[in-house]
Short mmCIF file of C-alpha atoms and ligand atoms in Angstrom, two decimals:
data_model
loop_
_atom_site.label_atom_id
_atom_site.label_comp_id
_atom_site.label_asym_id
_atom_site.label_seq_id
_atom_site.Cartn_x
_atom_site.Cartn_y
_atom_site.Cartn_z
CA MET O 706 0.77 0.27 0.50
CA ASN O 707 1.16 3.53 -0.88
CA LEU O 708 1.58 6.24 1.38
CA GLN O 709 -0.76 9.10 -0.07
CA TYR O 710 -0.06 13.16 -0.07
CA LYS O 711 -3.21 15.15 0.92
CA SER O 712 -3.14 18.55 0.99
CA THR O 713 -3.33 20.76 4.22
CA ARG O 714 -5.79 22.73 2.45
CA ASN O 715 -8.44 20.71 0.39
CA PRO O 716 -9.72 17.15 2.00
CA SER O 717 -9.82 15.46 -1.78
CA VAL O 718 -6.38 16.18 -2.99
CA GLU O 719 -4.98 12.28 -2.90
CA VAL O 720 -1.39 11.96 -4.70
CA THR O 721 1.45 9.27 -4.12
CA ALA O 722 5.75 10.59 -3.25
CA SER O 723 6.74 11.18 -6.26
CA GLN O 724 4.42 13.02 -8.41
CA ALA O 725 4.35 15.51 -4.29
CA ILE O 726 7.44 15.63 -4.86
CA LEU O 727 6.91 17.27 -8.15
CA LYS O 728 4.93 18.83 -8.20
CA GLY O 729 6.65 20.48 -4.83
CA LEU O 730 3.24 22.71 -4.03
CA ALA O 731 -0.89 21.65 -4.06
CA ASP O 732 -2.87 23.77 -6.69
CA ASP O 733 -5.13 24.67 -3.96
CA GLY O 734 -2.08 26.37 -2.49
CA GLY O 735 -2.09 24.02 0.69
CA LEU O 736 1.26 21.70 0.86
CA PHE O 737 1.27 18.01 1.34
CA VAL O 738 1.16 16.08 4.46
CA PRO O 739 1.92 12.32 4.96
CA GLU O 740 -1.69 10.52 5.31
CA LYS O 741 -0.32 9.60 8.62
CA ILE O 742 3.54 9.98 9.79
CA PRO O 743 4.04 6.06 9.21
CA ALA O 744 6.22 4.28 11.84
CA LEU O 745 10.11 3.63 11.79
CA ALA O 746 10.20 -0.62 11.20
CA LEU O 747 13.36 -0.84 13.37
CA SER O 748 13.46 -0.82 17.16
CA LEU O 749 15.59 1.49 18.73
CA GLU O 750 18.45 -0.97 19.30
CA GLU O 751 18.28 -1.56 16.37
CA LEU O 752 19.73 2.63 15.31
CA LYS O 753 22.69 1.43 17.05
CA GLY O 754 26.16 1.55 14.17
CA LEU O 755 24.05 2.25 11.23
CA SER O 756 25.58 3.99 8.79
CA TYR O 757 23.75 7.88 7.63
CA GLN O 758 23.44 6.16 4.63
CA GLU O 759 21.59 2.97 6.04
CA THR O 760 19.22 5.29 8.82
CA ALA O 761 17.96 7.54 5.44
CA PHE O 762 16.91 4.65 4.18
CA ALA O 763 15.22 3.12 7.04
CA VAL O 764 13.68 6.44 6.92
CA MET O 765 13.04 6.86 3.46
CA LYS O 766 11.14 4.00 2.73
CA GLU O 767 8.45 4.68 5.02
CA PHE O 768 7.41 7.91 3.42
CA LEU O 769 8.65 7.61 -0.26
CA THR O 770 6.43 4.40 -1.18
CA ASP O 771 6.81 4.80 -4.57
CA PHE O 772 9.86 4.77 -5.32
CA THR O 773 11.96 0.70 -5.32
CA GLU O 774 14.29 -0.29 -3.13
CA GLU O 775 16.95 0.45 -5.29
CA GLU O 776 15.54 3.82 -7.08
CA LEU O 777 16.05 5.00 -3.32
CA LYS O 778 19.02 3.94 -2.44
CA GLU O 779 20.50 4.60 -5.76
CA CYS O 780 19.63 8.64 -4.55
CA ILE O 781 20.92 7.63 -1.12
CA ARG O 782 24.16 6.98 -2.47
CA LYS O 783 23.78 9.77 -4.98
CA ALA O 784 23.57 12.03 -2.51
CA TYR O 785 25.39 11.32 0.65
CA ASP O 786 29.13 10.90 -0.87
CA SER O 787 32.53 12.52 -0.99
CA LYS O 788 30.63 15.70 -1.30
CA PHE O 789 30.36 15.99 2.71
CA ASP O 790 33.54 16.16 4.34
CA THR O 791 33.64 13.69 6.41
CA GLU O 792 31.52 9.43 6.57
CA GLU O 793 29.34 10.22 9.71
CA ILE O 794 27.65 13.32 7.16
CA ALA O 795 26.59 14.69 10.50
CA PRO O 796 28.88 14.04 12.94
CA LEU O 797 27.94 14.58 16.54
CA VAL O 798 30.22 16.30 18.92
CA LYS O 799 29.90 16.56 22.69
CA VAL O 800 31.10 19.91 24.29
CA ASP O 801 30.77 20.67 27.77
CA ASP O 802 26.80 18.57 27.52
CA THR O 803 25.02 19.58 24.79
CA TYR O 804 25.80 17.64 21.21
CA TYR O 805 25.98 19.95 18.56
CA LEU O 806 24.25 18.08 15.63
CA GLU O 807 26.60 19.65 12.43
CA LEU O 808 24.82 19.67 10.46
CA PHE O 809 26.93 21.52 8.13
CA HIS O 810 28.88 19.09 6.19
CA GLY O 811 27.92 19.10 2.19
CA ALA O 812 29.19 21.39 -0.47
CA THR O 813 27.87 24.74 0.89
CA ILE O 814 28.08 24.69 5.08
CA ALA O 815 25.19 24.52 5.59
CA PHE O 816 21.87 22.58 6.69
CA LYS O 817 20.53 22.77 3.59
CA ASP O 818 23.27 20.60 1.57
CA MET O 819 21.39 17.70 4.23
CA ALA O 820 18.11 17.89 1.95
CA LEU O 821 19.21 19.36 -1.38
CA SER O 822 22.14 17.25 -2.38
CA ILE O 823 19.24 14.60 -2.30
CA LEU O 824 16.38 16.73 -3.63
CA PRO O 825 17.85 16.55 -7.33
CA HIS O 826 17.98 12.65 -7.22
CA LEU O 827 14.40 12.60 -5.76
CA MET O 828 12.91 14.49 -9.23
CA THR O 829 14.48 13.39 -11.43
CA THR O 830 13.53 10.10 -10.58
CA ALA O 831 9.65 10.83 -9.82
CA ALA O 832 10.18 12.53 -13.55
CA LYS O 833 10.36 9.21 -14.71
CA LYS O 834 7.99 7.40 -12.60
CA ASN O 835 5.49 9.61 -13.56
CA HIS O 836 6.41 10.23 -17.34
CA VAL O 837 6.78 14.00 -17.02
CA ASP O 838 8.35 14.83 -20.69
CA LYS O 839 8.82 18.11 -19.53
CA GLU O 840 11.76 20.27 -18.64
CA ILE O 841 11.10 21.31 -14.76
CA VAL O 842 11.67 24.22 -13.47
CA ILE O 843 13.20 25.12 -10.40
CA LEU O 844 12.03 27.99 -7.65
CA ALA O 845 13.61 28.68 -4.66
CA ALA O 846 13.05 31.97 -2.98
CA THR O 847 16.45 31.61 -0.42
CA SER O 848 17.35 33.45 2.58
CA GLY O 849 20.65 32.90 1.79
CA ASP O 850 20.92 28.94 2.08
CA THR O 851 18.77 27.50 0.68
CA GLY O 852 20.15 29.19 -2.79
CA LYS O 853 23.32 27.63 -2.91
CA ALA O 854 22.45 24.50 -1.36
CA ALA O 855 20.02 23.90 -4.34
CA MET O 856 21.81 25.74 -7.38
CA ALA O 857 25.23 22.75 -6.34
CA GLY O 858 22.10 20.18 -5.99
CA PHE O 859 20.50 20.86 -9.53
CA ALA O 860 23.76 22.05 -11.68
CA ASP O 861 24.09 20.79 -14.52
CA VAL O 862 22.13 17.86 -13.97
CA GLU O 863 19.85 16.97 -16.80
CA GLY O 864 15.95 17.47 -17.44
CA THR O 865 16.31 20.90 -14.81
CA ARG O 866 16.53 23.92 -14.42
CA ILE O 867 17.09 26.55 -11.36
CA ILE O 868 16.36 30.10 -10.71
CA VAL O 869 17.09 31.40 -7.96
CA PHE O 870 15.87 34.56 -6.16
CA TYR O 871 17.60 35.99 -3.00
CA PRO O 872 17.47 39.78 -1.07
CA LYS O 873 19.98 42.35 -2.06
CA GLY O 874 21.87 43.01 1.06
CA GLY O 875 19.92 40.61 3.04
CA VAL O 876 22.58 37.86 3.08
CA SER O 877 26.48 37.40 3.72
CA LYS O 878 28.70 38.56 1.69
CA VAL O 879 30.28 34.69 1.46
CA GLN O 880 26.40 33.73 0.91
CA GLU O 881 26.12 36.05 -2.20
CA LEU O 882 29.17 35.30 -3.73
CA GLN O 883 28.67 31.40 -3.08
CA MET O 884 25.86 31.99 -5.13
CA VAL O 885 27.16 34.65 -7.87
CA THR O 886 29.49 31.97 -8.53
CA GLN O 887 27.92 29.29 -8.98
CA ARG O 888 28.25 27.48 -12.58
CA GLY O 889 26.17 24.67 -14.47
CA LYS O 890 24.48 26.04 -17.93
CA ASN O 891 21.20 25.54 -15.93
CA VAL O 892 21.63 27.76 -13.16
CA ASP O 893 20.48 31.28 -12.60
CA VAL O 894 20.13 33.78 -9.41
CA VAL O 895 18.60 36.94 -9.09
CA ALA O 896 18.53 39.26 -6.72
CA ILE O 897 15.16 41.27 -5.41
CA HIS O 898 15.12 44.53 -4.59
CA GLY O 899 12.98 43.35 -1.45
CA ASN O 900 13.40 41.19 1.62
CA PHE O 901 12.84 37.49 2.20
CA ASP O 902 9.15 37.85 2.42
CA ASP O 903 9.04 39.25 -0.66
CA ALA O 904 10.78 36.47 -2.33
CA GLN O 905 8.86 33.98 -1.35
CA ARG O 906 5.62 35.36 -2.07
CA GLY O 907 6.26 35.99 -5.10
CA VAL O 908 7.32 32.16 -6.15
CA LYS O 909 4.32 30.90 -4.12
CA GLU O 910 2.97 33.22 -6.79
CA MET O 911 4.44 31.91 -9.74
CA PHE O 912 2.59 28.14 -9.10
CA GLY O 913 -0.21 29.61 -8.01
CA SER O 914 -0.61 30.73 -11.42
CA GLN O 915 -2.76 29.23 -13.89
CA ALA O 916 -2.05 31.86 -17.04
CA LEU O 917 1.87 30.95 -16.57
CA LYS O 918 1.89 27.57 -15.44
CA GLU O 919 0.19 27.16 -18.88
CA GLU O 920 2.35 29.26 -20.40
CA LEU O 921 5.08 27.14 -19.52
CA ALA O 922 3.55 24.16 -20.58
CA ALA O 923 3.43 25.69 -24.24
CA ASP O 924 6.94 25.51 -24.87
CA GLY O 925 8.23 22.60 -22.34
CA TYR O 926 8.35 23.54 -18.74
CA GLN O 927 7.11 22.84 -15.91
CA PHE O 928 7.69 24.57 -12.05
CA SER O 929 8.39 22.49 -9.07
CA SER O 930 9.59 23.45 -6.07
CA ALA O 931 13.47 23.35 -4.12
CA ASN O 932 12.06 25.04 -1.09
CA SER O 933 11.37 23.47 2.21
CA ILE O 934 7.71 23.14 1.53
CA ASN O 935 8.61 20.81 -0.77
CA ILE O 936 8.67 17.01 0.88
CA GLY O 937 10.98 15.85 -1.25
CA ARG O 938 12.66 18.81 1.33
CA LEU O 939 11.27 17.10 4.77
CA VAL O 940 11.63 13.77 4.85
CA PRO O 941 15.43 13.46 3.87
CA GLN O 942 15.39 16.10 6.56
CA ILE O 943 14.07 13.31 9.39
CA VAL O 944 16.96 11.25 8.63
CA TYR O 945 19.15 12.94 11.15
CA TYR O 946 17.34 13.59 13.36
CA VAL O 947 16.97 9.45 14.50
CA TYR O 948 21.37 8.39 13.72
CA ALA O 949 21.65 11.87 15.96
CA TYR O 950 19.48 8.73 18.50
CA GLY O 951 20.90 6.28 17.16
CA LYS O 952 24.87 8.19 17.46
CA LEU O 953 23.61 8.46 21.70
CA LEU O 954 22.66 5.11 21.87
CA GLU O 955 26.07 4.12 20.93
CA ASN O 956 28.16 5.61 21.87
CA GLY O 957 26.23 5.39 25.72
CA GLU O 958 25.50 8.61 25.74
CA ILE O 959 21.45 7.83 26.80
CA GLU O 960 19.70 3.91 28.14
CA SER O 961 17.61 3.35 24.91
CA GLY O 962 13.98 4.14 25.40
CA GLU O 963 15.74 7.60 27.24
CA ASN O 964 13.81 10.50 25.36
CA ILE O 965 16.67 13.74 24.55
CA ASN O 966 15.43 17.46 22.95
CA VAL O 967 16.71 18.98 20.01
CA VAL O 968 17.06 22.55 19.57
CA VAL O 969 16.34 23.51 16.79
CA PRO O 970 17.62 27.39 15.07
CA THR O 971 14.33 28.17 13.33
CA GLY O 972 13.70 30.19 10.36
CA ASN O 973 10.90 28.67 7.56
CA PHE O 974 9.55 25.67 10.17
CA GLY O 975 11.68 23.15 7.39
CA ASN O 976 14.01 21.79 9.93
CA ILE O 977 11.68 21.72 13.13
CA LEU O 978 8.90 20.06 11.60
CA ALA O 979 11.07 17.23 10.80
CA ALA O 980 12.12 17.11 13.81
CA CYS O 981 8.51 16.35 15.21
CA TYR O 982 7.91 13.61 12.22
CA ALA O 983 11.14 11.61 13.55
CA LYS O 984 9.29 12.00 17.63
CA GLN O 985 6.20 11.24 16.15
CA MET O 986 7.74 7.71 13.89
CA GLY O 987 8.98 6.77 17.39
CA ILE O 988 12.20 8.53 18.56
CA PRO O 989 11.75 9.75 22.54
CA ILE O 990 12.18 13.20 21.97
CA HIS O 991 10.34 14.72 25.45
CA LYS O 992 10.30 18.62 23.41
CA LEU O 993 11.07 20.42 20.41
CA ILE O 994 12.67 23.91 21.30
CA CYS O 995 12.09 25.89 18.90
CA ALA O 996 14.62 28.59 18.60
CA SER O 997 14.34 31.97 17.22
CA ASN O 998 15.76 35.57 15.95
CA GLU O 999 14.76 38.53 17.20
CA ASN O 1000 12.48 38.00 14.01
CA LYS O 1001 10.53 36.24 17.12
CA VAL O 1002 7.22 36.02 15.20
CA LEU O 1003 7.21 31.55 16.47
CA PHE O 1004 8.39 33.00 19.87
CA ASP O 1005 4.86 34.81 20.03
CA PHE O 1006 3.13 32.53 18.45
CA PHE O 1007 2.98 29.63 20.90
CA ARG O 1008 3.65 32.14 23.73
CA THR O 1009 0.23 33.37 22.76
CA GLY O 1010 -1.39 30.90 20.18
CA THR O 1011 -1.45 34.29 17.65
CA TYR O 1012 0.86 34.36 14.38
CA ASP O 1013 0.98 38.41 13.02
CA LYS O 1014 3.84 39.10 11.15
CA ASN O 1015 2.77 42.65 11.33
CA ARG O 1016 5.61 43.26 12.76
CA GLU O 1017 8.75 45.08 11.53
CA PHE O 1018 11.50 43.15 9.37
CA LEU O 1019 14.55 43.23 11.36
CA LEU O 1020 18.05 41.37 9.29
CA THR O 1021 19.77 40.27 11.11
CA THR O 1022 23.58 38.60 11.76
CA SER O 1023 21.16 35.00 11.18
CA PRO O 1024 20.05 36.12 8.15
CA SER O 1025 18.72 32.26 7.32
CA MET O 1026 16.12 32.75 9.62
CA ASP O 1027 15.29 36.44 8.35
CA ILE O 1028 11.21 35.30 8.54
CA LEU O 1029 8.35 36.41 9.41
CA VAL O 1030 6.18 33.82 7.01
CA SER O 1031 7.49 30.18 8.48
CA SER O 1032 5.91 28.54 5.98
CA ASN O 1033 6.44 24.70 6.81
CA LEU O 1034 4.06 25.72 9.81
CA GLU O 1035 0.91 25.15 7.85
CA ARG O 1036 2.20 21.65 8.43
CA LEU O 1037 1.95 21.98 11.92
CA ILE O 1038 -0.98 23.47 11.77
CA TYR O 1039 -3.27 21.19 9.96
CA GLN O 1040 -1.91 18.56 11.82
CA ILE O 1041 -3.42 20.30 15.34
CA SER O 1042 -6.45 21.18 14.11
CA ASP O 1043 -6.81 17.30 13.35
CA CYS O 1044 -6.35 17.39 9.87
CA ASP O 1045 -8.96 19.99 9.02
CA CYS O 1046 -8.44 21.38 5.31
CA GLU O 1047 -11.42 23.95 6.51
CA LYS O 1048 -9.67 25.18 9.24
CA ASP O 1049 -6.26 25.72 7.56
CA ALA O 1050 -7.84 27.30 5.00
CA GLU O 1051 -9.30 29.89 7.14
CA LEU O 1052 -6.54 30.88 8.54
CA MET O 1053 -4.07 30.67 6.00
CA GLY O 1054 -6.65 32.99 4.28
CA LEU O 1055 -6.21 36.02 7.28
CA LEU O 1056 -2.38 35.40 7.67
CA LYS O 1057 -3.20 36.06 3.43
CA GLN O 1058 -5.65 39.31 4.17
CA LYS O 1059 -4.20 40.17 7.94
CA GLY O 1060 -1.18 39.62 8.54
CA LYS O 1061 -2.01 37.35 12.08
CA TYR O 1062 -4.13 33.90 12.86
CA THR O 1063 -5.47 32.89 16.24
CA ILE O 1064 -5.10 29.24 16.68
CA THR O 1065 -8.25 27.77 19.20
CA PRO O 1066 -7.91 26.47 22.36
CA ALA O 1067 -8.64 22.71 21.19
CA MET O 1068 -5.27 23.36 18.65
CA ARG O 1069 -3.35 24.56 21.51
CA ASP O 1070 -3.53 22.04 23.53
CA HIS O 1071 -1.61 20.58 20.65
CA LEU O 1072 1.36 21.95 21.23
CA GLN O 1073 3.37 20.29 24.69
CA ASP O 1074 5.77 18.97 22.35
CA PHE O 1075 6.88 22.22 21.58
CA ASP O 1076 9.47 25.02 24.04
CA ALA O 1077 9.87 28.38 21.83
CA GLY O 1078 12.80 31.62 23.20
CA TYR O 1079 14.57 33.91 22.12
CA ALA O 1080 18.02 34.91 21.01
CA SER O 1081 18.95 38.64 20.53
CA GLU O 1082 21.80 40.00 18.90
CA GLN O 1083 23.48 40.71 22.16
CA GLU O 1084 22.62 37.72 23.56
CA THR O 1085 23.25 35.43 20.03
CA ALA O 1086 27.12 36.83 19.55
CA ASP O 1087 27.88 36.33 23.76
CA MET O 1088 26.95 32.90 23.70
CA ILE O 1089 29.69 32.22 20.82
CA ARG O 1090 31.85 34.34 22.62
CA LYS O 1091 31.16 31.81 25.35
CA ILE O 1092 31.27 28.72 24.24
CA TYR O 1093 34.47 29.90 22.84
CA ASP O 1094 35.86 30.49 25.89
CA ARG O 1095 35.33 27.37 27.31
CA THR O 1096 35.27 25.17 25.38
CA GLY O 1097 37.59 26.75 22.14
CA TYR O 1098 34.42 25.85 19.87
CA VAL O 1099 33.26 27.82 17.38
CA ILE O 1100 29.38 27.61 16.87
CA ASP O 1101 28.01 29.84 13.86
CA THR O 1102 25.16 32.66 14.58
CA HIS O 1103 22.28 30.66 13.89
CA THR O 1104 23.62 27.60 15.82
CA ALA O 1105 24.19 30.74 18.46
CA VAL O 1106 20.52 31.76 18.80
CA ALA O 1107 19.41 28.10 19.07
CA ALA O 1108 23.16 27.20 21.98
CA TYR O 1109 21.06 30.58 23.80
CA VAL O 1110 18.10 29.47 23.10
CA CYS O 1111 18.55 26.10 24.57
CA GLU O 1112 20.58 26.74 27.69
CA ASP O 1113 17.62 29.61 28.62
CA TYR O 1114 14.93 26.79 28.67
CA LYS O 1115 17.16 24.64 31.04
CA THR O 1116 17.46 27.37 33.95
CA ARG O 1117 13.53 28.35 32.87
CA THR O 1118 12.03 25.21 33.15
CA LYS O 1119 15.11 23.05 35.28
CA ASP O 1120 14.61 20.13 32.93
CA GLU O 1121 17.46 17.64 32.52
CA THR O 1122 16.42 15.90 29.73
CA LYS O 1123 20.15 15.95 27.08
CA CYS O 1124 19.21 18.43 24.35
CA VAL O 1125 20.99 17.94 20.94
CA ILE O 1126 21.24 21.28 18.93
CA ALA O 1127 20.72 21.32 15.64
CA SER O 1128 24.19 22.92 14.49
CA THR O 1129 22.80 24.39 10.75
CA ALA O 1130 25.70 26.04 9.54
CA SER O 1131 29.87 26.19 9.77
CA PRO O 1132 31.15 29.23 11.66
CA TYR O 1133 33.12 29.90 7.71
CA LYS O 1134 29.64 31.34 6.22
CA PHE O 1135 29.03 34.03 8.88
CA VAL O 1136 32.57 35.05 9.60
CA LYS O 1137 32.27 38.50 9.88
CA SER O 1138 29.97 38.18 12.52
CA VAL O 1139 31.11 35.40 14.37
CA MET O 1140 34.90 36.74 14.34
CA GLN O 1141 32.91 39.98 15.94
CA ALA O 1142 31.22 37.71 18.75
CA ILE O 1143 34.11 36.11 19.51
CA GLY O 1144 36.57 39.85 20.15
CA GLN O 1145 38.77 38.26 17.09
CA ALA O 1146 37.48 41.12 14.05
CA ASP O 1147 39.92 44.52 13.41
CA GLY O 1148 38.54 46.81 12.86
CA GLU O 1149 38.30 46.74 9.20
CA LYS O 1150 39.13 44.27 8.19
CA ASP O 1151 36.61 42.32 4.91
CA GLU O 1152 34.36 39.99 5.49
CA LEU O 1153 36.86 38.10 3.19
CA GLU O 1154 39.94 38.17 5.01
CA LEU O 1155 38.81 37.41 7.52
CA LEU O 1156 39.12 33.22 7.90
CA GLY O 1157 42.34 32.66 8.03
CA ASN O 1158 41.91 34.65 10.90
CA LEU O 1159 38.97 31.52 11.73
CA GLU O 1160 41.00 29.09 10.73
CA LYS O 1161 43.66 29.71 13.68
CA VAL O 1162 40.85 31.01 16.12
CA SER O 1163 38.96 27.72 15.56
CA LYS O 1164 41.54 25.03 14.28
CA VAL O 1165 38.96 23.93 12.09
CA GLU O 1166 41.17 23.66 8.74
CA MET O 1167 39.40 26.15 5.89
CA PRO O 1168 36.47 24.26 3.89
CA LYS O 1169 36.81 23.57 1.21
CA ALA O 1170 33.48 25.22 -0.52
CA ILE O 1171 34.85 28.60 1.36
CA CYS O 1172 38.62 28.01 -0.67
CA ASP O 1173 36.09 27.61 -3.57
CA ILE O 1174 35.08 31.06 -4.35
CA LEU O 1175 38.16 33.12 -3.49
CA ASP O 1176 39.00 32.76 -6.49
CA ALA O 1177 36.05 31.94 -8.26
CA GLU O 1178 34.34 34.33 -11.25
CA VAL O 1179 31.47 36.19 -10.92
CA LEU O 1180 28.91 34.77 -12.85
CA HIS O 1181 25.04 36.05 -12.52
CA THR O 1182 24.54 39.89 -12.07
CA ARG O 1183 20.72 39.70 -12.62
CA GLU O 1184 18.93 42.32 -10.24
CA CYS O 1185 14.96 43.10 -10.17
CA ASP O 1186 12.36 44.71 -8.34
CA ALA O 1187 9.84 42.20 -6.12
CA ASP O 1188 6.84 42.84 -8.97
CA LYS O 1189 9.33 41.31 -11.36
CA MET O 1190 9.86 38.51 -10.90
CA GLU O 1191 7.88 36.66 -12.65
CA GLU O 1192 8.94 38.49 -16.10
CA GLU O 1193 12.37 37.61 -15.27
CA VAL O 1194 11.10 33.85 -15.12
CA LYS O 1195 9.61 34.94 -18.56
CA LYS O 1196 13.13 36.40 -19.86
CA ILE O 1197 15.69 33.92 -18.51
CA LEU O 1198 13.74 31.24 -20.17
CA GLY O 1199 13.03 33.05 -23.15
CA LEU O 1200 9.12 32.78 -23.53
C1 PLP Q 568 17.57 27.47 6.68
C2 PLP Q 568 18.15 28.26 7.77
C3 PLP Q 568 18.01 27.51 9.66
C4 PLP Q 568 16.62 27.99 9.52
O1 PLP Q 568 15.29 26.09 8.98
P1 PLP Q 568 13.88 26.81 8.58
O2 PLP Q 568 13.89 24.60 8.33
O3 PLP Q 568 13.42 27.25 7.39
O4 PLP Q 568 14.20 26.39 9.60
C5 PLP Q 568 18.10 27.68 10.09
N1 PLP Q 568 19.57 28.40 10.13
C6 PLP Q 568 20.60 28.04 9.25
C7 PLP Q 568 22.26 28.43 9.08
C8 PLP Q 568 19.84 28.21 7.74
O5 PLP Q 568 20.57 28.00 6.58
#
């Protein structure tokens, strides 16, 4: 029996996993959700000693049931290979009494690689399976990390094109350089005059436009999405939480069945939702702790039950979390409404019209698994410094937001459950903020000049991803206004 995927906004929609991956977003604007979260077929004990690839197979086969065993194994093999700088793929590092799950050992040194190195393979396999005869055009909005990881993943993948939109001035220097130097004859990147939410809205509107869809089809194209709204992103992200639990067991850090807490620096709510799904698959997770930066719309939501994006959009030192509309939250809203599509559509309608909505008391009761906190800019920087001074371990700004929230949670609740922090980026990617935090960014130094200093300070070798951009040629210079994204896409595709 195949697991079916439903739209959060329309109960009559039912597609297979491969169809959901190809479409990205449902036609009604809803997100695809599995009709139920499958249980892991392995016992917790059996997770001990599994490689990352084996764990990936154990998790993904439960969700992507219309892929054959061979197809899935092939996708996994191609994705989690020497593009990662460690065979462990996602090492779990113990610092003091906390575990950092390092998700930044892939090609673009941020956690987006965990899913985006496999998504292109899942998508091309899905295309064959569904006899797609059109070229797939991936549209992605990025707050900095998705864009590069998606471009790297899809570069020169046959049958695909990729167009990425990022907010001009809203990403780090390293992030921007990574994107504008990306090679590949099928990749384009556009800087928009607006913020991430503008970029994401523009992409969603293009997905929703029937007229554009028809125009594309006439020229042999169809859209899909590499954003975390795609179930093909979400499912591979469940894997590392299962893997982390296996590692904790294997290393004798926990007893089988012992609860852990997971702390996730959150933007679009994809990563933490994957942890939530891992819990529902059977991984003993006590609290899912949602960590926000000063754009603390999610913190306020968990505290009050009201999601309100009517506020100033702040640019912070953790730009990949500078988001006011967290798309994946819709999947949680759907779940806590007991899969009530009407309620979900109503609330999402309110979000669109009024910029805010409030969930019912019954829905709030279903949020017991979550806790939330946020870190100010100062608290984030202080955390980087504190951990560095105490242990010599250097974390990036996003991870530092989570580390602060983790510490704050422990103090506030006295909960002694062991905590795993999702460490989402290499400090090299946000070198300026990191070096400033540890007091080693002497004055005027350019971001790129600081890279060598970070190497000395952290004693972690400069990743290949950084070496590669230092003398790479800028290949992309497109820019457009936030309301002109569709025209830009047409220009690029020659429509
Ligand atoms: C994307 C990103 C996040 C936020 O993850 P979501 O799944 O969008 O919540 C956090 N940290 C880094 C470094 C990221 O790239």
